[in-house]
Protein backbone atom coordinates (compact mmCIF):
# COMPACT_ATOMS: atom_id res chain seq x y z
CA UNK A 1 0.00 0.00 0.00
CA UNK A 2 1.35 3.38 -0.97
CA UNK A 3 -0.92 5.28 1.42
CA UNK A 4 0.51 6.26 4.76
CA UNK A 5 -0.58 8.64 7.46
CA UNK A 6 0.16 12.25 6.55
CA UNK A 7 1.04 12.79 10.22
CA UNK A 8 3.38 9.98 11.26
CA UNK A 9 3.86 10.07 15.02
CA UNK A 10 7.41 9.59 16.31
CA UNK A 11 5.87 7.31 18.92
CA UNK A 12 4.45 3.97 17.81
CA UNK A 13 1.02 2.79 18.95
CA UNK A 14 2.52 0.53 21.61
CA UNK A 15 4.18 3.57 23.25
CA UNK A 16 1.03 5.73 23.08
CA UNK A 17 -0.98 2.84 24.56
CA UNK A 18 1.35 2.50 27.56
CA UNK A 19 1.44 5.58 29.84
CA UNK A 20 4.71 4.42 31.45
CA UNK A 21 6.51 3.98 28.13
CA UNK A 22 5.04 7.29 26.96
CA UNK A 23 6.28 9.10 30.09
CA UNK A 24 9.74 7.74 29.39
CA UNK A 25 9.59 8.74 25.71
CA UNK A 26 8.56 12.29 26.69
CA UNK A 27 11.25 12.58 29.38
CA UNK A 28 13.84 11.50 26.79
CA UNK A 29 13.08 14.54 24.63
CA UNK A 30 14.93 17.43 26.25
CA UNK A 31 12.55 20.38 26.76
CA UNK A 32 13.96 22.94 29.16
CA UNK A 33 11.74 26.07 29.15
CA UNK A 34 12.13 27.97 25.87
CA UNK A 35 13.27 24.84 24.01
CA UNK A 36 9.98 22.93 23.63
CA UNK A 37 9.62 22.79 19.82
CA UNK A 38 10.78 19.18 19.44
CA UNK A 39 8.51 17.76 22.14
CA UNK A 40 5.56 19.90 21.00
CA UNK A 41 6.05 18.61 17.42
CA UNK A 42 6.00 15.04 18.74
CA UNK A 43 2.88 15.62 20.85
CA UNK A 44 1.10 17.35 17.95
CA UNK A 45 1.88 14.49 15.56
CA UNK A 46 0.68 11.91 18.07
CA UNK A 47 -2.60 13.84 18.51
CA UNK A 48 -3.07 14.19 14.76
CA UNK A 49 -2.71 10.42 14.38
CA UNK A 50 -6.06 10.06 16.26
CA UNK A 51 -8.98 10.67 13.85
CA UNK A 52 -11.42 11.48 16.69
CA UNK A 53 -9.48 14.61 17.71
CA UNK A 54 -9.54 18.14 16.26
CA UNK A 55 -6.04 19.55 16.72
CA UNK A 56 -4.86 23.18 16.75
CA UNK A 57 -1.49 24.68 17.54
CA UNK A 58 -0.28 28.21 18.31
CA UNK A 59 3.45 28.50 18.99
CA UNK A 60 4.27 25.64 21.34
CA UNK A 61 0.73 25.29 22.68
CA UNK A 62 -1.33 22.40 21.30
CA UNK A 63 -5.01 21.75 21.81
CA UNK A 64 -6.91 18.58 20.87
CA UNK A 65 -10.68 18.45 21.21
CA UNK A 66 -13.26 15.74 21.05
CA UNK A 67 -16.49 17.11 19.55
CA UNK A 68 -19.11 14.56 20.50
CA UNK A 69 -21.87 17.00 21.46
CA UNK A 70 -21.68 16.03 25.14
CA UNK A 71 -23.49 18.23 27.69
CA UNK A 72 -20.24 19.12 29.45
CA UNK A 73 -16.65 19.74 28.50
CA UNK A 74 -13.61 19.11 30.69
CA UNK A 75 -9.97 20.08 30.22
CA UNK A 76 -6.91 17.94 30.90
CA UNK A 77 -3.87 20.20 30.84
CA UNK A 78 -0.12 19.83 31.29
CA UNK A 79 3.05 21.75 30.58
CA UNK A 80 5.78 20.22 28.41
CA UNK A 81 8.79 22.14 29.73
CA UNK A 82 11.14 21.30 32.57
CA UNK A 83 13.61 23.15 34.75
CA UNK A 84 17.27 22.92 33.60
CA UNK A 85 18.85 19.46 33.52
CA UNK A 86 20.93 18.42 36.53
CA UNK A 87 22.83 15.25 35.51
CA UNK A 88 19.39 13.61 35.26
CA UNK A 89 18.89 13.12 31.53
CA UNK A 90 17.93 10.83 29.83
CA UNK A 91 15.63 8.73 32.00
CA UNK A 92 16.70 5.62 33.87
CA UNK A 93 14.44 2.91 35.27
CA UNK A 94 15.24 1.26 38.60
CA UNK A 95 12.56 -1.23 39.60
CA UNK A 96 9.36 0.77 40.20
CA UNK A 97 11.12 4.13 39.96
CA UNK A 98 11.58 6.09 36.76
CA UNK A 99 14.30 8.75 37.23
CA UNK A 100 14.95 11.82 35.13
CA UNK A 101 14.28 15.53 34.66
CA UNK A 102 10.53 16.09 34.32
CA UNK A 103 9.48 12.61 35.50
CA UNK A 104 7.50 14.08 38.41
CA UNK A 105 7.02 17.69 37.21
CA UNK A 106 5.24 16.93 35.02
CA UNK A 107 5.81 14.69 32.03
CA UNK A 108 4.20 11.75 33.82
CA UNK A 109 1.05 13.89 34.13
CA UNK A 110 1.20 15.22 30.58
CA UNK A 111 1.78 11.65 29.36
CA UNK A 112 -1.51 10.60 31.02
CA UNK A 113 -3.35 13.31 29.08
CA UNK A 114 -1.72 12.32 25.78
CA UNK A 115 -2.30 8.61 26.40
CA UNK A 116 -6.02 9.19 27.10
CA UNK A 117 -6.38 11.63 24.24
CA UNK A 118 -5.33 9.08 21.62
CA UNK A 119 -6.78 5.95 23.23
CA UNK A 120 -10.26 7.05 24.41
CA UNK A 121 -12.36 8.03 21.36
CA UNK A 122 -15.73 8.32 23.17
CA UNK A 123 -15.38 9.87 26.63
CA UNK A 124 -18.59 10.68 28.57
CA UNK A 125 -17.65 14.39 28.58
CA UNK A 126 -16.22 16.26 25.66
CA UNK A 127 -12.55 16.72 26.45
CA UNK A 128 -10.04 19.43 25.60
CA UNK A 129 -6.47 18.19 25.93
CA UNK A 130 -4.06 21.07 26.33
CA UNK A 131 -0.25 20.98 26.25
CA UNK A 132 1.77 24.16 26.77
CA UNK A 133 5.24 25.61 27.13
CA UNK A 134 7.22 27.84 29.49
CA UNK A 135 5.47 27.04 32.78
CA UNK A 136 8.72 26.93 34.74
CA UNK A 137 9.75 30.53 33.95
CA UNK A 138 8.21 34.01 34.24
CA UNK A 139 4.46 34.23 33.72
CA UNK A 140 4.80 36.50 30.66
CA UNK A 141 6.19 33.48 28.73
CA UNK A 142 3.71 30.92 30.10
CA UNK A 143 1.86 29.27 27.19
CA UNK A 144 -1.36 28.81 29.15
CA UNK A 145 -1.29 32.44 30.23
CA UNK A 146 -0.74 33.61 26.64
CA UNK A 147 -3.48 31.37 25.22
CA UNK A 148 -5.92 32.52 27.91
CA UNK A 149 -5.47 36.03 26.48
CA UNK A 150 -5.17 35.34 22.72
CA UNK A 151 -7.59 32.36 22.42
CA UNK A 152 -9.81 32.33 25.53
CA UNK A 153 -12.27 30.10 23.61
CA UNK A 154 -9.67 27.29 23.80
CA UNK A 155 -10.24 27.23 27.55
CA UNK A 156 -14.05 27.15 27.49
CA UNK A 157 -15.02 24.27 29.79
CA UNK A 158 -17.05 23.26 32.83
CA UNK A 159 -14.12 21.86 34.77
CA UNK A 160 -10.36 21.46 34.41
CA UNK A 161 -7.72 19.11 35.75
CA UNK A 162 -4.11 20.24 35.78
CA UNK A 163 -1.87 17.17 35.88
CA UNK A 164 0.81 18.72 38.11
CA UNK A 165 2.40 16.35 40.66
CA UNK A 166 0.17 15.57 43.67
CA UNK A 167 1.27 11.97 44.30
CA UNK A 168 -2.11 10.68 43.17
CA UNK A 169 -4.16 12.89 45.50
CA UNK A 170 -6.72 15.49 44.56
CA UNK A 171 -5.39 18.93 45.48
CA UNK A 172 -8.14 21.43 44.88
CA UNK A 173 -7.90 25.13 44.15
CA UNK A 174 -4.74 26.93 45.22
CA UNK A 175 -3.62 29.70 47.56
CA UNK A 176 -2.79 33.19 46.37
CA UNK A 177 0.71 34.58 46.68
CA UNK A 178 1.93 38.10 47.49
CA UNK A 179 5.34 39.61 48.07
CA UNK A 180 5.75 42.97 49.78
CA UNK A 181 8.69 45.07 50.93
CA UNK A 182 8.35 46.55 54.42
CA UNK A 183 10.53 49.65 54.83
CA UNK A 184 11.86 50.81 58.16
CA UNK A 185 13.28 54.32 58.04
CA UNK A 186 15.78 55.94 60.39
CA UNK A 187 18.34 58.74 60.32
CA UNK A 188 22.04 58.45 59.51
CA UNK A 189 24.69 59.41 62.05
CA UNK A 190 28.32 58.65 62.85
CA UNK A 191 28.48 55.45 64.87
CA UNK A 192 30.59 57.30 67.50
CA UNK A 193 27.74 59.77 68.10
CA UNK A 194 24.89 57.41 67.33
CA UNK A 195 22.43 59.28 69.60
CA UNK A 196 22.17 61.89 66.84
CA UNK A 197 20.65 59.25 64.52
CA UNK A 198 17.88 56.64 64.45
CA UNK A 199 19.02 53.08 63.68
CA UNK A 200 16.73 51.59 61.03
CA UNK A 201 18.09 48.05 61.56
CA UNK A 202 17.13 48.24 65.24
CA UNK A 203 13.73 49.42 64.06
CA UNK A 204 13.31 46.14 62.18
CA UNK A 205 12.98 44.34 65.50
CA UNK A 206 9.35 45.42 65.90
CA UNK A 207 8.49 44.20 62.36
CA UNK A 208 10.19 40.85 63.04
CA UNK A 209 8.40 40.58 66.39
CA UNK A 210 5.04 40.91 64.63
CA UNK A 211 6.08 38.31 62.06
CA UNK A 212 7.32 35.86 64.69
CA UNK A 213 3.99 36.22 66.50
CA UNK A 214 1.91 35.64 63.37
CA UNK A 215 -0.69 32.93 63.66
CA UNK A 216 -1.94 31.25 60.47
CA UNK A 217 -5.50 31.86 59.48
CA UNK A 218 -7.10 28.52 58.55
CA UNK A 219 -10.09 28.36 56.26
CA UNK A 220 -12.14 25.33 55.23
CA UNK A 221 -13.66 25.58 51.75
CA UNK A 222 -15.49 22.65 50.11
CA UNK A 223 -14.00 20.39 52.81
CA UNK A 224 -10.41 21.49 52.04
CA UNK A 225 -8.40 23.28 54.73
CA UNK A 226 -6.26 26.16 53.49
CA UNK A 227 -3.57 27.33 55.90
CA UNK A 228 -2.13 30.78 55.30
CA UNK A 229 1.50 31.77 55.82
CA UNK A 230 3.46 34.98 56.37
CA UNK A 231 7.25 34.96 56.28
CA UNK A 232 10.20 37.31 56.03
CA UNK A 233 12.29 35.97 53.14
CA UNK A 234 15.02 38.64 52.78
CA UNK A 235 16.39 41.44 54.92
CA UNK A 236 18.61 44.28 53.74
CA UNK A 237 20.22 47.19 55.58
CA UNK A 238 23.46 48.92 56.40
CA UNK A 239 25.65 51.69 54.95
CA UNK A 240 29.19 51.24 56.32
CA UNK A 241 30.99 49.95 59.38
CA UNK A 242 30.90 53.34 61.10
CA UNK A 243 27.47 54.63 60.06
CA UNK A 244 24.13 54.32 61.83
CA UNK A 245 21.88 53.05 58.99
CA UNK A 246 18.87 55.05 57.86
CA UNK A 247 17.08 52.27 55.98
CA UNK A 248 16.23 48.61 56.50
CA UNK A 249 14.02 46.62 54.13
CA UNK A 250 12.34 43.30 54.81
CA UNK A 251 10.83 41.26 51.95
CA UNK A 252 7.77 39.39 53.14
CA UNK A 253 6.03 36.50 51.36
CA UNK A 254 2.35 35.96 52.11
CA UNK A 255 0.32 32.92 51.02
CA UNK A 256 -3.39 33.53 51.38
CA UNK A 257 -6.47 31.33 51.15
CA UNK A 258 -8.64 31.67 48.02
CA UNK A 259 -11.60 33.14 49.92
CA UNK A 260 -9.58 36.39 49.88
CA UNK A 261 -8.76 38.41 46.80
CA UNK A 262 -5.31 39.89 46.28
CA UNK A 263 -6.80 43.30 47.16
CA UNK A 264 -8.12 41.95 50.47
CA UNK A 265 -4.79 40.25 51.21
CA UNK A 266 -3.00 43.55 50.61
CA UNK A 267 -5.36 45.34 52.99
CA UNK A 268 -4.63 42.67 55.60
CA UNK A 269 -0.87 43.21 55.23
CA UNK A 270 -1.15 47.01 55.41
CA UNK A 271 -3.06 46.59 58.64
CA UNK A 272 -0.60 43.99 59.97
CA UNK A 273 2.38 46.29 59.32
CA UNK A 274 0.61 49.46 60.42
CA UNK A 275 3.10 52.27 61.00
CA UNK A 276 5.47 51.07 58.29
CA UNK A 277 5.76 51.72 54.58
CA UNK A 278 4.54 48.64 52.63
CA UNK A 279 5.12 48.20 48.89
CA UNK A 280 3.53 45.33 46.94
CA UNK A 281 6.00 43.86 44.42
CA UNK A 282 4.07 40.76 43.32
CA UNK A 283 0.48 39.61 43.76
CA UNK A 284 -1.45 36.71 42.27
CA UNK A 285 -4.86 35.59 43.43
CA UNK A 286 -5.66 32.00 44.34
CA UNK A 287 -8.36 29.65 43.10
CA UNK A 288 -11.41 28.33 44.90
CA UNK A 289 -11.65 24.50 44.92
CA UNK A 290 -14.92 24.52 42.95
CA UNK A 291 -15.71 20.92 43.81
CA UNK A 292 -19.47 21.25 43.44
CA UNK A 293 -19.41 20.93 39.63
CA UNK A 294 -20.76 17.54 38.50
CA UNK A 295 -17.60 16.46 36.63
CA UNK A 296 -15.53 17.35 39.74
CA UNK A 297 -17.79 15.25 41.98
CA UNK A 298 -17.55 12.31 39.56
CA UNK A 299 -13.79 12.68 39.47
CA UNK A 300 -13.45 12.66 43.26
CA UNK A 301 -15.58 9.50 43.33
CA UNK A 302 -13.26 7.92 40.74
CA UNK A 303 -10.15 8.79 42.81
CA UNK A 304 -11.77 7.51 46.03
CA UNK A 305 -9.85 9.71 48.50
CA UNK A 306 -10.84 13.01 50.14
CA UNK A 307 -9.57 16.13 48.36
CA UNK A 308 -6.93 18.32 49.99
CA UNK A 309 -6.23 22.03 49.63
CA UNK A 310 -3.41 23.00 47.24
CA UNK A 311 -1.12 25.30 49.20
CA UNK A 312 1.32 26.28 46.44
CA UNK A 313 0.28 28.55 43.58
CA UNK A 314 -0.31 26.70 40.28
CA UNK A 315 -1.82 27.39 36.89
CA UNK A 316 -5.23 26.24 38.20
CA UNK A 317 -5.62 29.91 39.18
CA UNK A 318 -5.57 30.82 35.47
CA UNK A 319 -8.61 28.59 34.94
CA UNK A 320 -10.26 30.01 38.05
CA UNK A 321 -9.77 33.55 36.76
CA UNK A 322 -11.83 32.50 33.72
CA UNK A 323 -14.54 31.08 35.98
CA UNK A 324 -13.58 27.42 35.41
CA UNK A 325 -13.29 25.24 38.53
CA UNK A 326 -9.98 23.40 38.46
CA UNK A 327 -7.95 20.98 40.54
CA UNK A 328 -4.50 19.41 40.53
CA UNK A 329 -4.04 15.66 40.11
CA UNK A 330 -0.87 13.94 38.94
CA UNK A 331 1.26 10.86 39.63
CA UNK A 332 4.47 12.65 40.62
CA UNK A 333 5.60 13.51 44.15
CA UNK A 334 5.64 17.32 44.34
CA UNK A 335 8.53 17.18 46.83
CA UNK A 336 10.76 15.71 44.10
CA UNK A 337 9.99 18.41 41.54
CA UNK A 338 13.06 20.42 40.45
CA UNK A 339 15.49 18.08 42.26
CA UNK A 340 18.43 16.18 40.81
CA UNK A 341 16.91 13.01 42.22
CA UNK A 342 13.54 13.62 40.50
CA UNK A 343 11.62 10.40 39.87
CA UNK A 344 8.13 8.98 39.63
CA UNK A 345 6.72 5.64 40.69
CA UNK A 346 5.62 3.48 37.79
CA UNK A 347 2.67 2.23 39.88
CA UNK A 348 1.51 5.83 40.40
CA UNK A 349 1.49 6.41 36.64
CA UNK A 350 -0.53 3.21 36.07
CA UNK A 351 -3.00 4.09 38.86
CA UNK A 352 -3.38 7.66 37.57
CA UNK A 353 -4.22 6.39 34.09
CA UNK A 354 -6.78 3.98 35.56
CA UNK A 355 -8.48 6.73 37.60
CA UNK A 356 -8.74 9.09 34.66
CA UNK A 357 -9.98 6.33 32.36
CA UNK A 358 -12.61 5.25 34.91
CA UNK A 359 -13.83 8.86 35.14
CA UNK A 360 -13.79 9.64 31.41
CA UNK A 361 -15.18 6.28 30.30
CA UNK A 362 -18.10 6.64 32.75
ZN1 LIG B 1 4.97 21.75 36.93
XYZ file of C-alpha atoms and ligand atoms in Angstrom:
363
model
C 0.000 0.000 0.000
C 1.347 3.375 -0.971
C -0.917 5.275 1.423
C 0.505 6.256 4.756
C -0.585 8.641 7.457
C 0.159 12.250 6.547
C 1.040 12.785 10.215
C 3.379 9.984 11.265
C 3.856 10.069 15.022
C 7.409 9.589 16.308
C 5.866 7.306 18.917
C 4.454 3.968 17.805
C 1.019 2.794 18.945
C 2.522 0.528 21.608
C 4.180 3.572 23.246
C 1.029 5.727 23.077
C -0.978 2.837 24.565
C 1.352 2.504 27.561
C 1.443 5.580 29.844
C 4.713 4.422 31.451
C 6.510 3.975 28.128
C 5.036 7.286 26.956
C 6.276 9.102 30.094
C 9.742 7.745 29.391
C 9.589 8.743 25.713
C 8.558 12.295 26.692
C 11.255 12.580 29.380
C 13.838 11.501 26.793
C 13.084 14.536 24.627
C 14.934 17.428 26.253
C 12.554 20.379 26.755
C 13.956 22.943 29.160
C 11.740 26.074 29.154
C 12.131 27.967 25.872
C 13.265 24.837 24.010
C 9.980 22.934 23.627
C 9.624 22.788 19.824
C 10.779 19.182 19.439
C 8.508 17.759 22.140
C 5.558 19.902 20.998
C 6.045 18.610 17.421
C 6.000 15.040 18.738
C 2.885 15.623 20.849
C 1.102 17.347 17.952
C 1.876 14.489 15.555
C 0.676 11.909 18.069
C -2.602 13.837 18.515
C -3.065 14.195 14.755
C -2.715 10.418 14.383
C -6.055 10.055 16.256
C -8.976 10.666 13.847
C -11.425 11.481 16.692
C -9.477 14.606 17.715
C -9.541 18.138 16.260
C -6.045 19.546 16.721
C -4.856 23.177 16.752
C -1.492 24.685 17.539
C -0.280 28.208 18.308
C 3.449 28.495 18.987
C 4.267 25.643 21.338
C 0.733 25.295 22.676
C -1.326 22.404 21.298
C -5.011 21.751 21.812
C -6.906 18.581 20.872
C -10.681 18.448 21.208
C -13.264 15.741 21.047
C -16.493 17.112 19.550
C -19.112 14.556 20.502
C -21.869 16.997 21.465
C -21.679 16.031 25.141
C -23.487 18.228 27.687
C -20.245 19.124 29.449
C -16.649 19.743 28.496
C -13.606 19.107 30.693
C -9.969 20.077 30.221
C -6.909 17.940 30.902
C -3.868 20.202 30.843
C -0.121 19.831 31.293
C 3.047 21.751 30.584
C 5.775 20.219 28.413
C 8.785 22.141 29.733
C 11.139 21.299 32.574
C 13.608 23.150 34.752
C 17.274 22.919 33.599
C 18.846 19.465 33.524
C 20.929 18.421 36.525
C 22.827 15.251 35.510
C 19.388 13.613 35.257
C 18.889 13.123 31.526
C 17.927 10.833 29.829
C 15.634 8.726 32.000
C 16.697 5.615 33.873
C 14.443 2.915 35.269
C 15.243 1.258 38.598
C 12.558 -1.231 39.604
C 9.358 0.771 40.201
C 11.125 4.127 39.965
C 11.576 6.090 36.757
C 14.301 8.751 37.230
C 14.949 11.824 35.132
C 14.282 15.529 34.660
C 10.530 16.086 34.324
C 9.476 12.612 35.496
C 7.500 14.084 38.407
C 7.024 17.685 37.209
C 5.239 16.932 35.020
C 5.808 14.691 32.028
C 4.196 11.746 33.818
C 1.050 13.888 34.128
C 1.195 15.218 30.581
C 1.783 11.646 29.360
C -1.507 10.603 31.016
C -3.348 13.311 29.077
C -1.721 12.323 25.775
C -2.301 8.612 26.402
C -6.021 9.185 27.099
C -6.383 11.633 24.240
C -5.330 9.080 21.623
C -6.783 5.954 23.226
C -10.257 7.046 24.406
C -12.363 8.029 21.363
C -15.728 8.325 23.168
C -15.377 9.874 26.635
C -18.589 10.677 28.566
C -17.649 14.385 28.584
C -16.219 16.264 25.665
C -12.550 16.717 26.451
C -10.039 19.434 25.597
C -6.471 18.193 25.928
C -4.063 21.066 26.333
C -0.255 20.981 26.247
C 1.771 24.157 26.768
C 5.239 25.611 27.134
C 7.224 27.844 29.494
C 5.472 27.038 32.776
C 8.722 26.935 34.743
C 9.748 30.533 33.945
C 8.215 34.005 34.239
C 4.457 34.227 33.717
C 4.800 36.497 30.659
C 6.188 33.477 28.727
C 3.708 30.916 30.102
C 1.865 29.273 27.187
C -1.356 28.811 29.146
C -1.285 32.442 30.231
C -0.744 33.613 26.640
C -3.484 31.368 25.222
C -5.922 32.524 27.908
C -5.473 36.031 26.478
C -5.169 35.339 22.723
C -7.586 32.363 22.425
C -9.805 32.325 25.532
C -12.274 30.096 23.611
C -9.674 27.292 23.805
C -10.242 27.229 27.549
C -14.046 27.148 27.492
C -15.018 24.270 29.787
C -17.054 23.263 32.830
C -14.122 21.863 34.766
C -10.355 21.457 34.409
C -7.715 19.112 35.753
C -4.105 20.240 35.778
C -1.866 17.173 35.883
C 0.809 18.720 38.112
C 2.402 16.354 40.659
C 0.171 15.570 43.668
C 1.271 11.970 44.303
C -2.110 10.683 43.173
C -4.162 12.885 45.504
C -6.725 15.486 44.560
C -5.389 18.927 45.476
C -8.135 21.428 44.881
C -7.903 25.131 44.153
C -4.742 26.930 45.222
C -3.616 29.699 47.563
C -2.792 33.191 46.374
C 0.714 34.584 46.682
C 1.928 38.098 47.492
C 5.343 39.611 48.068
C 5.748 42.971 49.777
C 8.691 45.070 50.934
C 8.346 46.549 54.418
C 10.525 49.649 54.827
C 11.864 50.815 58.160
C 13.282 54.320 58.035
C 15.776 55.939 60.387
C 18.345 58.738 60.320
C 22.044 58.448 59.513
C 24.689 59.413 62.048
C 28.320 58.652 62.847
C 28.475 55.448 64.874
C 30.590 57.303 67.496
C 27.740 59.768 68.104
C 24.893 57.410 67.327
C 22.426 59.278 69.603
C 22.165 61.888 66.842
C 20.649 59.251 64.517
C 17.879 56.639 64.450
C 19.018 53.079 63.678
C 16.731 51.589 61.027
C 18.091 48.049 61.560
C 17.129 48.244 65.240
C 13.733 49.417 64.059
C 13.311 46.137 62.175
C 12.979 44.338 65.502
C 9.346 45.419 65.898
C 8.491 44.202 62.362
C 10.194 40.853 63.042
C 8.405 40.582 66.395
C 5.041 40.907 64.632
C 6.075 38.309 62.057
C 7.317 35.861 64.687
C 3.987 36.222 66.503
C 1.912 35.645 63.369
C -0.692 32.932 63.655
C -1.942 31.254 60.472
C -5.497 31.857 59.483
C -7.100 28.516 58.553
C -10.094 28.362 56.256
C -12.136 25.326 55.229
C -13.664 25.577 51.746
C -15.488 22.649 50.109
C -13.997 20.395 52.811
C -10.407 21.490 52.038
C -8.405 23.283 54.730
C -6.256 26.157 53.486
C -3.570 27.335 55.902
C -2.132 30.777 55.296
C 1.499 31.765 55.817
C 3.464 34.980 56.374
C 7.252 34.959 56.283
C 10.205 37.307 56.029
C 12.286 35.969 53.140
C 15.017 38.636 52.779
C 16.386 41.443 54.919
C 18.609 44.285 53.743
C 20.218 47.189 55.579
C 23.460 48.920 56.397
C 25.647 51.690 54.952
C 29.195 51.241 56.319
C 30.992 49.948 59.380
C 30.904 53.340 61.103
C 27.471 54.632 60.058
C 24.126 54.324 61.834
C 21.880 53.048 58.989
C 18.871 55.053 57.857
C 17.076 52.267 55.975
C 16.229 48.614 56.499
C 14.025 46.616 54.129
C 12.335 43.297 54.807
C 10.826 41.258 51.947
C 7.767 39.389 53.137
C 6.034 36.502 51.361
C 2.349 35.960 52.107
C 0.320 32.924 51.022
C -3.392 33.533 51.383
C -6.470 31.332 51.149
C -8.642 31.670 48.022
C -11.605 33.138 49.924
C -9.580 36.391 49.875
C -8.765 38.407 46.800
C -5.309 39.893 46.281
C -6.797 43.303 47.164
C -8.118 41.945 50.472
C -4.792 40.254 51.212
C -2.996 43.550 50.609
C -5.358 45.341 52.994
C -4.632 42.670 55.599
C -0.865 43.207 55.230
C -1.149 47.009 55.413
C -3.065 46.592 58.645
C -0.602 43.988 59.967
C 2.378 46.292 59.321
C 0.611 49.456 60.424
C 3.095 52.268 61.002
C 5.474 51.068 58.289
C 5.761 51.719 54.577
C 4.539 48.638 52.629
C 5.117 48.201 48.888
C 3.527 45.333 46.942
C 6.004 43.857 44.424
C 4.067 40.761 43.321
C 0.475 39.615 43.757
C -1.449 36.715 42.267
C -4.864 35.589 43.426
C -5.659 31.996 44.340
C -8.363 29.647 43.100
C -11.412 28.326 44.903
C -11.645 24.501 44.918
C -14.919 24.519 42.955
C -15.705 20.922 43.810
C -19.466 21.248 43.443
C -19.405 20.928 39.630
C -20.756 17.541 38.496
C -17.596 16.460 36.629
C -15.534 17.347 39.735
C -17.788 15.249 41.981
C -17.549 12.311 39.562
C -13.790 12.682 39.467
C -13.452 12.658 43.264
C -15.579 9.504 43.333
C -13.255 7.923 40.739
C -10.154 8.795 42.813
C -11.765 7.514 46.028
C -9.849 9.709 48.496
C -10.843 13.008 50.136
C -9.571 16.131 48.361
C -6.931 18.322 49.992
C -6.227 22.029 49.630
C -3.409 22.999 47.245
C -1.123 25.300 49.201
C 1.320 26.276 46.445
C 0.277 28.545 43.580
C -0.306 26.698 40.284
C -1.822 27.386 36.889
C -5.233 26.240 38.196
C -5.622 29.907 39.180
C -5.569 30.815 35.468
C -8.611 28.591 34.935
C -10.255 30.005 38.048
C -9.771 33.555 36.759
C -11.830 32.504 33.717
C -14.542 31.076 35.979
C -13.580 27.425 35.405
C -13.294 25.244 38.531
C -9.981 23.397 38.461
C -7.955 20.983 40.542
C -4.497 19.412 40.530
C -4.042 15.660 40.108
C -0.874 13.938 38.940
C 1.257 10.862 39.627
C 4.472 12.648 40.624
C 5.599 13.511 44.146
C 5.640 17.325 44.344
C 8.535 17.185 46.834
C 10.761 15.710 44.103
C 9.994 18.415 41.537
C 13.060 20.422 40.453
C 15.485 18.075 42.260
C 18.430 16.177 40.806
C 16.906 13.006 42.219
C 13.536 13.618 40.504
C 11.622 10.399 39.872
C 8.128 8.977 39.631
C 6.721 5.640 40.695
C 5.616 3.475 37.793
C 2.668 2.232 39.877
C 1.512 5.830 40.405
C 1.493 6.406 36.637
C -0.531 3.213 36.072
C -2.997 4.094 38.864
C -3.375 7.664 37.569
C -4.217 6.392 34.091
C -6.782 3.983 35.562
C -8.475 6.726 37.603
C -8.736 9.094 34.656
C -9.975 6.333 32.355
C -12.609 5.250 34.908
C -13.826 8.859 35.138
C -13.788 9.637 31.408
C -15.178 6.281 30.298
C -18.102 6.644 32.755
Zn 4.971 21.746 36.925
